[in-house]
Every structure is written in structure tokens, then in C-alpha cells.
């Protein structure tokens, strides 16, 4: 089979590999679509997690069951499925404590498992979900991004009637904004730097900070009286943290969804006097079923966030679009099986 392998930093190459065979608890998936994630771009550029190379990249994918491990129940050949890249070990302290998303020994597509930029990949059957016919398989590649966005909203304690500021306008921010609107929040504000991306924010109020002489005062102008209930920082920029702490109401919550580079100087005085909470959000806590329901939600129109669908043969162009065209591209998807991805 054909696959895209990161051979060394900066070198993503098309390779030929034997088609994998499922273990007893696995499904073999014939890839229909696999979407490029910011983390793929980071891995290609600098491999920040020190992944052992070479590795077949990719983790956001969906496809059709091609073979079923002998102890798997509930799936059959030709089922259309979404898959989740995170495979908790189910044995470690975190897994046994019900925090499988923080497993210290997890398998993950494209890190220590074969990734999804390939004609076929393996998934443990508990990390796959059958899809409604109405969900196309390119949109279904967003299952895990939707999962982690739901986690961020849960960490923000987003609920009907509450308000939320999201700082950052990448695809994850847009998924959060759309999902939050669907949860009945009274106000969702999304602040970013690209008009094109901000235009895809669903019902959220949007602010472009790019040319603002004083971004904080622009953000303040959209703040509810007393401040925001929660702020989610989806960009790895310390300003987002500083603005968030400034704009939260007393007892508000700041969610760190992005990795902040290096040591971060933060004004903790505000945390002290406003009794703020600062929490992280990274992987998701069992939100796969919810995410699969949202993929089929006609109101959220998550399919709109996939702006480009390219045949896998055009992978160089696809990665370049995802890396460089923030003015025109959100999620860029490689189509591996035209028939199935329709
Ligand atoms: Zn991803
Ligand atoms: Zn574990």
C-alpha cells in the first residue's frame, strides 16, 4: 500500500508498505479521507515530541472496515467508521482511575502507531464508531478534533446561559464556537487574525485583532458587564493568557488549549484577587459518541470547515496549503478513496 512517511525532519515521503493485518481486537480500515492537523505540520517541521522516525503520519481519518479481528464484535466489513487516534492502555494508574485520556502509556496514530496517511490503517475496535449515512467520510475525519473541542468546552464549564471568549481562529476554535452556540451559550466571542477564518465562526461574535492598535481594549469592547465566565486560549501566545486573565470575571476560568512556548511570565496577581481558575485541555475524556452525534448535526455544518479535499497524490500541495494559506484554508483533507469519501 501507499503511505506518507516522515523519514526525517522536513522529509515527508511517499513509501510502499505491506498492507497491515488486524490483531484480534483491531479493525483494518481502508482509508477514505485523512485530514492534516497543525500537529502534523509541527512534527514535520521540528518533531517537538521526539517521535521515533520514520513513521507513517496522520491521525484524523475515517474510512471503511476492510477486515475484522477475530475477537471484535459489533463491526463488519464495509461499515463506514470514524476512528479516534488515542488508544489508552487500559492498565496504567490513570486508566484505572477513569482518566484514560491522560494515560501514561497510550498508543497514538502517527506517534507510536502507524498513522492514517495511508491506504490502510489499523484501529483498536473500541476506538472506532459506525457513522450515520448522512455523514460523509471527509467530515468524519473531524471526529477527534470535535472530541478535544468538547473537552475544552467542558473544562471551561460552558453551559446554557454562560458566555465565552475564544482567543485564536484556527479550525479548533471554529469547532468550539459552533459547538458552543449549539449548547445555548448566551454569548460566544471569537478573536483572531484572519477575516477568512473568522467568517466561518457560525453564530459567534468575531473580532479581528490583526491591525488593532490596542487588542485588549478591542476585546474589552465585546466583554459582558463584569467580564467573561470563561476564556479559552487556542493559540500558543502568552498575550492570550494575559488578556484572558484581564477579561475574566471573578471566579472565571481560563482554559489553556495550546502549548505555550518556553517559560511564561503571567500576572498571577489577578488569579489571586479574582479567585480565577487556570486549567488545561488536551485529549478528550470519552467524548467520542457525542462528537459523532455532532458530525451529523445539520445546524453545526461542520463539513464547512473542510475547505480543501485533494487526492492523496497531491499531498505536497495539500501540506503547503495547510501550512501557509491561513487566509484561505482551514482543514485540508487528503482523499484516499474517492468512491468511499463521497
Ligand atoms: Zn489533530
Ligand atoms: Zn493507560
Short mmCIF file of C-alpha atoms and ligand atoms in Angstrom, two decimals:
data_model
loop_
_atom_site.label_atom_id
_atom_site.label_comp_id
_atom_site.label_asym_id
_atom_site.label_seq_id
_atom_site.Cartn_x
_atom_site.Cartn_y
_atom_site.Cartn_z
CA UNK A 1 0.00 0.00 0.00
CA UNK A 2 0.98 3.64 -0.43
CA UNK A 3 1.69 5.69 2.70
CA UNK A 4 3.19 9.06 3.65
CA UNK A 5 6.12 8.56 5.98
CA UNK A 6 8.09 11.20 7.87
CA UNK A 7 11.59 9.91 7.16
CA UNK A 8 13.45 12.71 8.95
CA UNK A 9 12.64 16.29 9.94
CA UNK A 10 11.33 18.10 6.88
CA UNK A 11 11.13 14.97 4.72
CA UNK A 12 7.68 13.54 4.19
CA UNK A 13 7.92 10.83 1.56
CA UNK A 14 5.61 8.52 -0.32
CA UNK A 15 6.56 4.93 0.54
CA UNK A 16 5.32 1.42 -0.26
CA UNK A 17 4.46 -0.74 2.74
CA UNK A 18 2.81 -4.11 3.19
CA UNK A 19 -0.90 -3.90 3.96
CA UNK A 20 -1.29 -4.38 7.75
CA UNK A 21 -3.28 -7.27 9.23
CA UNK A 22 -5.60 -6.74 12.20
CA UNK A 23 -4.81 -8.25 15.61
CA UNK A 24 -7.71 -9.95 17.42
CA UNK A 25 -9.04 -6.68 18.87
CA UNK A 26 -8.45 -4.49 15.79
CA UNK A 27 -10.17 -3.39 12.62
CA UNK A 28 -8.37 -2.85 9.34
CA UNK A 29 -9.65 0.39 7.83
CA UNK A 30 -9.47 1.22 4.14
CA UNK A 31 -8.80 4.96 4.39
CA UNK A 32 -11.38 7.15 2.71
CA UNK A 33 -10.08 10.50 3.93
CA UNK A 34 -7.34 11.73 6.25
CA UNK A 35 -7.08 15.34 7.35
CA UNK A 36 -3.96 17.40 8.05
CA UNK A 37 -3.62 18.65 11.64
CA UNK A 38 -1.46 21.50 12.90
CA UNK A 39 0.43 18.93 14.93
CA UNK A 40 1.36 17.07 11.71
CA UNK A 41 2.84 20.33 10.41
CA UNK A 42 4.76 20.83 13.67
CA UNK A 43 6.04 17.26 13.57
CA UNK A 44 7.30 17.68 10.02
CA UNK A 45 8.96 21.00 10.86
CA UNK A 46 10.64 20.15 14.16
CA UNK A 47 9.35 16.89 15.65
CA UNK A 48 8.77 18.54 19.06
CA UNK A 49 7.62 15.29 20.72
CA UNK A 50 10.71 13.40 19.59
CA UNK A 51 8.75 10.81 17.62
CA UNK A 52 10.87 7.89 16.54
CA UNK A 53 11.32 8.17 12.78
CA UNK A 54 10.46 7.00 10.25
CA UNK A 55 6.72 6.92 10.98
CA UNK A 56 3.62 6.96 8.80
CA UNK A 57 1.98 10.25 9.78
CA UNK A 58 -1.63 11.26 10.27
CA UNK A 59 -4.29 10.77 12.93
CA UNK A 60 -7.53 12.44 11.80
CA UNK A 61 -9.15 9.90 9.49
CA UNK A 62 -12.20 7.90 8.56
CA UNK A 63 -12.84 5.00 6.25
CA UNK A 64 -14.46 1.68 5.59
CA UNK A 65 -13.88 -1.54 7.52
CA UNK A 66 -11.82 -3.87 5.31
CA UNK A 67 -11.11 -6.66 7.80
CA UNK A 68 -12.22 -7.51 11.34
CA UNK A 69 -10.05 -9.02 14.11
CA UNK A 70 -11.32 -12.35 15.36
CA UNK A 71 -12.50 -11.19 18.81
CA UNK A 72 -14.14 -7.96 17.60
CA UNK A 73 -17.89 -7.64 17.94
CA UNK A 74 -20.24 -5.02 16.52
CA UNK A 75 -18.41 -4.29 13.26
CA UNK A 76 -18.45 -5.92 9.87
CA UNK A 77 -16.66 -5.44 6.55
CA UNK A 78 -17.92 -2.36 4.68
CA UNK A 79 -19.08 -0.48 7.80
CA UNK A 80 -18.30 3.24 7.46
CA UNK A 81 -16.44 4.41 10.54
CA UNK A 82 -14.83 7.36 12.28
CA UNK A 83 -11.71 6.50 14.29
CA UNK A 84 -10.02 8.02 17.32
CA UNK A 85 -6.22 8.24 17.32
CA UNK A 86 -5.74 7.88 21.08
CA UNK A 87 -5.53 4.30 22.37
CA UNK A 88 -5.41 4.27 26.18
CA UNK A 89 -3.55 1.23 27.55
CA UNK A 90 -6.43 0.39 29.96
CA UNK A 91 -3.88 -0.79 32.55
CA UNK A 92 -1.94 2.17 33.97
CA UNK A 93 -2.80 4.16 37.09
CA UNK A 94 -4.56 6.92 35.07
CA UNK A 95 -6.61 4.44 33.03
CA UNK A 96 -7.65 2.55 36.17
CA UNK A 97 -8.62 5.83 37.83
CA UNK A 98 -11.00 6.64 34.95
CA UNK A 99 -8.68 9.17 33.33
CA UNK A 100 -7.84 7.17 30.24
CA UNK A 101 -7.32 10.37 28.21
CA UNK A 102 -4.30 11.07 30.41
CA UNK A 103 -2.95 7.51 30.04
CA UNK A 104 0.81 7.47 30.56
CA UNK A 105 1.26 4.62 28.13
CA UNK A 106 -1.11 5.45 25.28
CA UNK A 107 -0.87 4.38 21.68
CA UNK A 108 -1.43 7.18 19.18
CA UNK A 109 -1.69 7.16 15.40
CA UNK A 110 1.34 8.73 13.79
CA UNK A 111 3.37 8.70 17.01
CA UNK A 112 3.89 5.15 18.20
CA UNK A 113 1.30 3.51 15.92
CA UNK A 114 1.11 3.63 12.15
CA UNK A 115 -0.67 6.83 11.10
CA UNK A 116 -3.58 7.38 8.78
CA UNK A 117 -1.93 8.96 5.73
CA UNK A 118 -2.00 5.56 4.07
CA UNK A 119 -4.33 3.41 2.01
CA UNK A 120 -4.99 1.25 5.08
CA UNK A 121 -4.55 1.58 8.86
CA UNK A 122 -5.35 -0.41 11.98
CA UNK A 123 -7.51 0.79 14.86
CA UNK A 124 -8.48 -0.94 18.10
CA UNK A 125 -12.19 -1.64 17.72
CA UNK A 126 -13.18 0.37 20.82
CA UNK A 127 -11.65 3.43 19.12
CA UNK A 128 -14.00 3.23 16.10
CA UNK A 129 -17.64 4.29 15.71
CA UNK A 130 -20.08 3.46 12.95
CA UNK A 131 -21.47 6.54 11.19
CA UNK A 132 -24.88 7.69 10.10
CA UNK A 133 -25.24 7.54 6.30
CA UNK A 134 -25.68 11.32 6.24
CA UNK A 135 -22.11 11.95 7.45
CA UNK A 136 -19.58 11.97 4.62
CA UNK A 137 -16.25 10.38 5.42
CA UNK A 138 -14.20 13.54 4.86
CA UNK A 139 -16.28 15.33 7.51
CA UNK A 140 -15.95 12.25 9.73
CA UNK A 141 -12.19 12.84 9.89
CA UNK A 142 -13.11 15.68 12.27
CA UNK A 143 -14.33 13.27 14.96
CA UNK A 144 -11.27 13.63 17.19
CA UNK A 145 -10.89 17.40 16.67
CA UNK A 146 -14.54 17.68 17.76
CA UNK A 147 -13.79 15.47 20.78
CA UNK A 148 -10.97 17.69 22.01
CA UNK A 149 -13.05 20.81 21.41
CA UNK A 150 -15.83 19.34 23.55
CA UNK A 151 -13.20 18.69 26.20
CA UNK A 152 -12.08 22.33 26.11
CA UNK A 153 -15.71 23.49 26.42
CA UNK A 154 -16.23 21.12 29.35
CA UNK A 155 -13.06 22.41 31.02
CA UNK A 156 -14.45 25.93 30.51
CA UNK A 157 -17.70 24.78 32.19
CA UNK A 158 -19.51 26.16 29.15
CA UNK A 159 -23.25 25.77 29.70
CA UNK A 160 -26.52 27.25 28.56
CA UNK A 161 -26.67 30.91 29.50
CA UNK A 162 -22.95 31.35 30.09
CA UNK A 163 -20.59 33.41 27.94
CA UNK A 164 -17.24 32.54 26.46
CA UNK A 165 -14.28 34.20 24.76
CA UNK A 166 -12.16 32.07 22.43
CA UNK A 167 -8.77 33.57 21.51
CA UNK A 168 -7.45 32.12 18.25
CA UNK A 169 -9.15 31.44 14.90
CA UNK A 170 -7.81 28.04 13.83
CA UNK A 171 -10.12 25.15 12.94
CA UNK A 172 -10.35 24.02 16.58
CA UNK A 173 -11.55 27.47 17.64
CA UNK A 174 -14.20 27.40 14.94
CA UNK A 175 -15.39 23.95 16.00
CA UNK A 176 -15.58 25.20 19.61
CA UNK A 177 -17.51 28.32 18.57
CA UNK A 178 -20.04 26.30 16.56
CA UNK A 179 -20.43 23.63 19.24
CA UNK A 180 -20.80 26.26 21.97
CA UNK A 181 -23.52 28.05 20.01
CA UNK A 182 -25.34 24.71 19.77
CA UNK A 183 -25.13 24.36 23.57
CA UNK A 184 -27.14 27.53 24.13
CA UNK A 185 -24.43 29.84 25.46
CA UNK A 186 -25.67 33.40 25.76
CA UNK A 187 -22.60 34.91 24.09
CA UNK A 188 -19.61 33.48 22.24
CA UNK A 189 -16.85 35.84 21.12
CA UNK A 190 -14.08 34.61 18.83
CA UNK A 191 -10.97 36.73 18.38
CA UNK A 192 -8.41 36.02 15.68
CA UNK A 193 -6.28 37.49 12.94
CA UNK A 194 -7.78 36.21 9.66
CA UNK A 195 -11.06 37.51 8.20
CA UNK A 196 -11.48 34.32 6.19
CA UNK A 197 -11.31 32.13 9.28
CA UNK A 198 -13.44 34.46 11.38
CA UNK A 199 -16.12 34.32 8.69
CA UNK A 200 -16.54 30.58 9.45
CA UNK A 201 -17.31 31.05 13.14
CA UNK A 202 -21.01 30.21 12.94
CA UNK A 203 -23.07 32.44 15.22
CA UNK A 204 -20.16 33.80 17.27
CA UNK A 205 -19.31 37.49 17.52
CA UNK A 206 -15.93 37.87 15.83
CA UNK A 207 -13.06 40.31 16.32
CA UNK A 208 -10.02 40.69 14.08
CA UNK A 209 -7.07 41.73 16.24
CA UNK A 210 -4.57 41.88 13.37
CA UNK A 211 -4.43 45.62 12.91
CA UNK A 212 -5.88 46.65 16.24
CA UNK A 213 -3.63 49.26 17.90
CA UNK A 214 -4.81 48.06 21.31
CA UNK A 215 -6.12 44.46 21.11
CA UNK A 216 -7.06 44.33 24.76
CA UNK A 217 -9.37 47.32 24.52
CA UNK A 218 -10.96 45.85 21.38
CA UNK A 219 -11.56 42.62 23.29
CA UNK A 220 -12.94 44.57 26.26
CA UNK A 221 -15.44 46.27 23.98
CA UNK A 222 -17.14 42.89 23.43
CA UNK A 223 -16.96 41.78 27.03
CA UNK A 224 -20.15 41.31 29.00
CA UNK A 225 -20.52 43.60 32.02
CA UNK A 226 -18.36 42.16 34.78
CA UNK A 227 -16.24 40.03 32.46
CA UNK A 228 -16.33 36.66 30.70
CA UNK A 229 -17.32 33.48 32.52
CA UNK A 230 -14.59 31.62 30.64
CA UNK A 231 -11.77 32.21 28.16
CA UNK A 232 -10.20 29.50 26.01
CA UNK A 233 -6.73 30.25 24.62
CA UNK A 234 -6.22 28.18 21.48
CA UNK A 235 -3.02 29.92 20.39
CA UNK A 236 0.40 29.43 21.92
CA UNK A 237 0.90 33.13 22.63
CA UNK A 238 1.36 34.48 26.12
CA UNK A 239 -0.71 37.57 25.27
CA UNK A 240 -3.75 35.31 25.05
CA UNK A 241 -3.18 34.24 28.66
CA UNK A 242 -2.62 37.81 29.84
CA UNK A 243 -5.73 39.08 28.05
CA UNK A 244 -7.74 36.16 29.37
CA UNK A 245 -6.79 36.84 32.99
CA UNK A 246 -7.66 40.50 32.49
CA UNK A 247 -11.04 39.84 30.88
CA UNK A 248 -12.39 37.10 33.15
CA UNK A 249 -15.00 37.89 35.77
CA UNK A 250 -14.17 36.98 39.36
CA UNK A 251 -14.21 33.17 39.72
CA UNK A 252 -13.83 32.83 35.94
CA UNK A 253 -11.86 30.07 34.19
CA UNK A 254 -9.03 30.24 31.73
CA UNK A 255 -8.55 27.10 29.61
CA UNK A 256 -5.14 26.52 28.02
CA UNK A 257 -5.78 24.57 24.83
CA UNK A 258 -2.45 25.40 23.17
CA UNK A 259 1.12 24.69 24.14
CA UNK A 260 2.77 27.89 25.37
CA UNK A 261 6.39 28.03 24.30
CA UNK A 262 9.09 28.20 26.97
CA UNK A 263 8.61 29.78 30.39
CA UNK A 264 5.58 32.05 30.62
CA UNK A 265 5.57 35.27 32.64
CA UNK A 266 1.98 35.64 33.82
CA UNK A 267 0.36 38.21 36.08
CA UNK A 268 -0.76 35.86 38.83
CA UNK A 269 -1.95 38.76 40.97
CA UNK A 270 -5.24 38.65 39.08
CA UNK A 271 -5.60 34.95 39.76
CA UNK A 272 -5.19 35.75 43.45
CA UNK A 273 -7.58 38.67 43.77
CA UNK A 274 -10.29 37.42 41.38
CA UNK A 275 -10.05 33.78 42.56
CA UNK A 276 -9.58 32.68 38.95
CA UNK A 277 -9.00 29.14 37.80
CA UNK A 278 -6.47 28.14 35.14
CA UNK A 279 -6.97 24.68 33.66
CA UNK A 280 -5.58 22.73 30.71
CA UNK A 281 -7.35 20.81 27.95
CA UNK A 282 -5.53 18.39 25.71
CA UNK A 283 -7.01 14.99 24.88
CA UNK A 284 -10.66 14.23 25.43
CA UNK A 285 -12.39 12.33 28.15
CA UNK A 286 -14.69 9.85 26.45
CA UNK A 287 -16.46 12.34 24.17
CA UNK A 288 -16.35 10.21 21.01
CA UNK A 289 -20.06 9.35 20.93
CA UNK A 290 -21.03 12.97 21.50
CA UNK A 291 -18.64 14.08 18.75
CA UNK A 292 -20.06 11.57 16.27
CA UNK A 293 -23.55 12.93 17.02
CA UNK A 294 -22.35 16.47 16.33
CA UNK A 295 -20.86 15.40 12.98
CA UNK A 296 -24.39 14.56 11.90
CA UNK A 297 -25.88 17.78 13.33
CA UNK A 298 -27.32 19.77 10.42
CA UNK A 299 -27.18 23.04 12.37
CA UNK A 300 -23.44 22.94 13.05
CA UNK A 301 -22.46 22.32 9.41
CA UNK A 302 -19.04 21.04 10.43
CA UNK A 303 -18.39 19.95 6.85
CA UNK A 304 -17.86 23.64 6.02
CA UNK A 305 -14.62 23.60 7.98
CA UNK A 306 -13.03 21.25 5.45
CA UNK A 307 -12.12 23.81 2.84
CA UNK A 308 -9.96 21.58 0.65
CA UNK A 309 -10.27 17.95 -0.44
CA UNK A 310 -7.30 16.84 -2.52
CA UNK A 311 -6.42 13.42 -3.92
CA UNK A 312 -3.55 11.92 -1.90
CA UNK A 313 -1.27 12.12 -4.94
CA UNK A 314 -1.30 15.91 -4.43
CA UNK A 315 -0.06 15.64 -0.86
CA UNK A 316 2.73 18.20 -1.28
CA UNK A 317 0.26 20.84 -2.39
CA UNK A 318 -2.11 19.84 0.43
CA UNK A 319 0.53 20.23 3.15
CA UNK A 320 1.63 23.54 1.70
CA UNK A 321 -1.96 24.82 1.72
CA UNK A 322 -2.45 23.74 5.33
CA UNK A 323 0.83 25.30 6.44
CA UNK A 324 0.81 28.57 4.53
CA UNK A 325 -2.67 29.64 3.48
CA UNK A 326 -4.36 30.76 6.69
CA UNK A 327 -6.16 33.33 4.59
CA UNK A 328 -7.92 30.64 2.52
CA UNK A 329 -7.62 27.20 4.11
CA UNK A 330 -8.99 25.63 7.27
CA UNK A 331 -8.90 21.86 7.27
CA UNK A 332 -7.20 20.25 4.29
CA UNK A 333 -8.15 16.63 3.66
CA UNK A 334 -6.41 14.01 1.57
CA UNK A 335 -8.84 11.74 -0.22
CA UNK A 336 -7.56 8.16 -0.39
CA UNK A 337 -10.67 6.52 -1.78
CA UNK A 338 -12.84 8.72 -3.96
CA UNK A 339 -15.78 6.37 -4.05
CA UNK A 340 -15.98 5.93 -0.28
CA UNK A 341 -15.29 9.57 0.60
CA UNK A 342 -18.30 10.88 -1.30
ZN1 LIG B 1 -5.11 16.51 15.22
ZN1 LIG B 2 -3.17 3.78 30.49
#
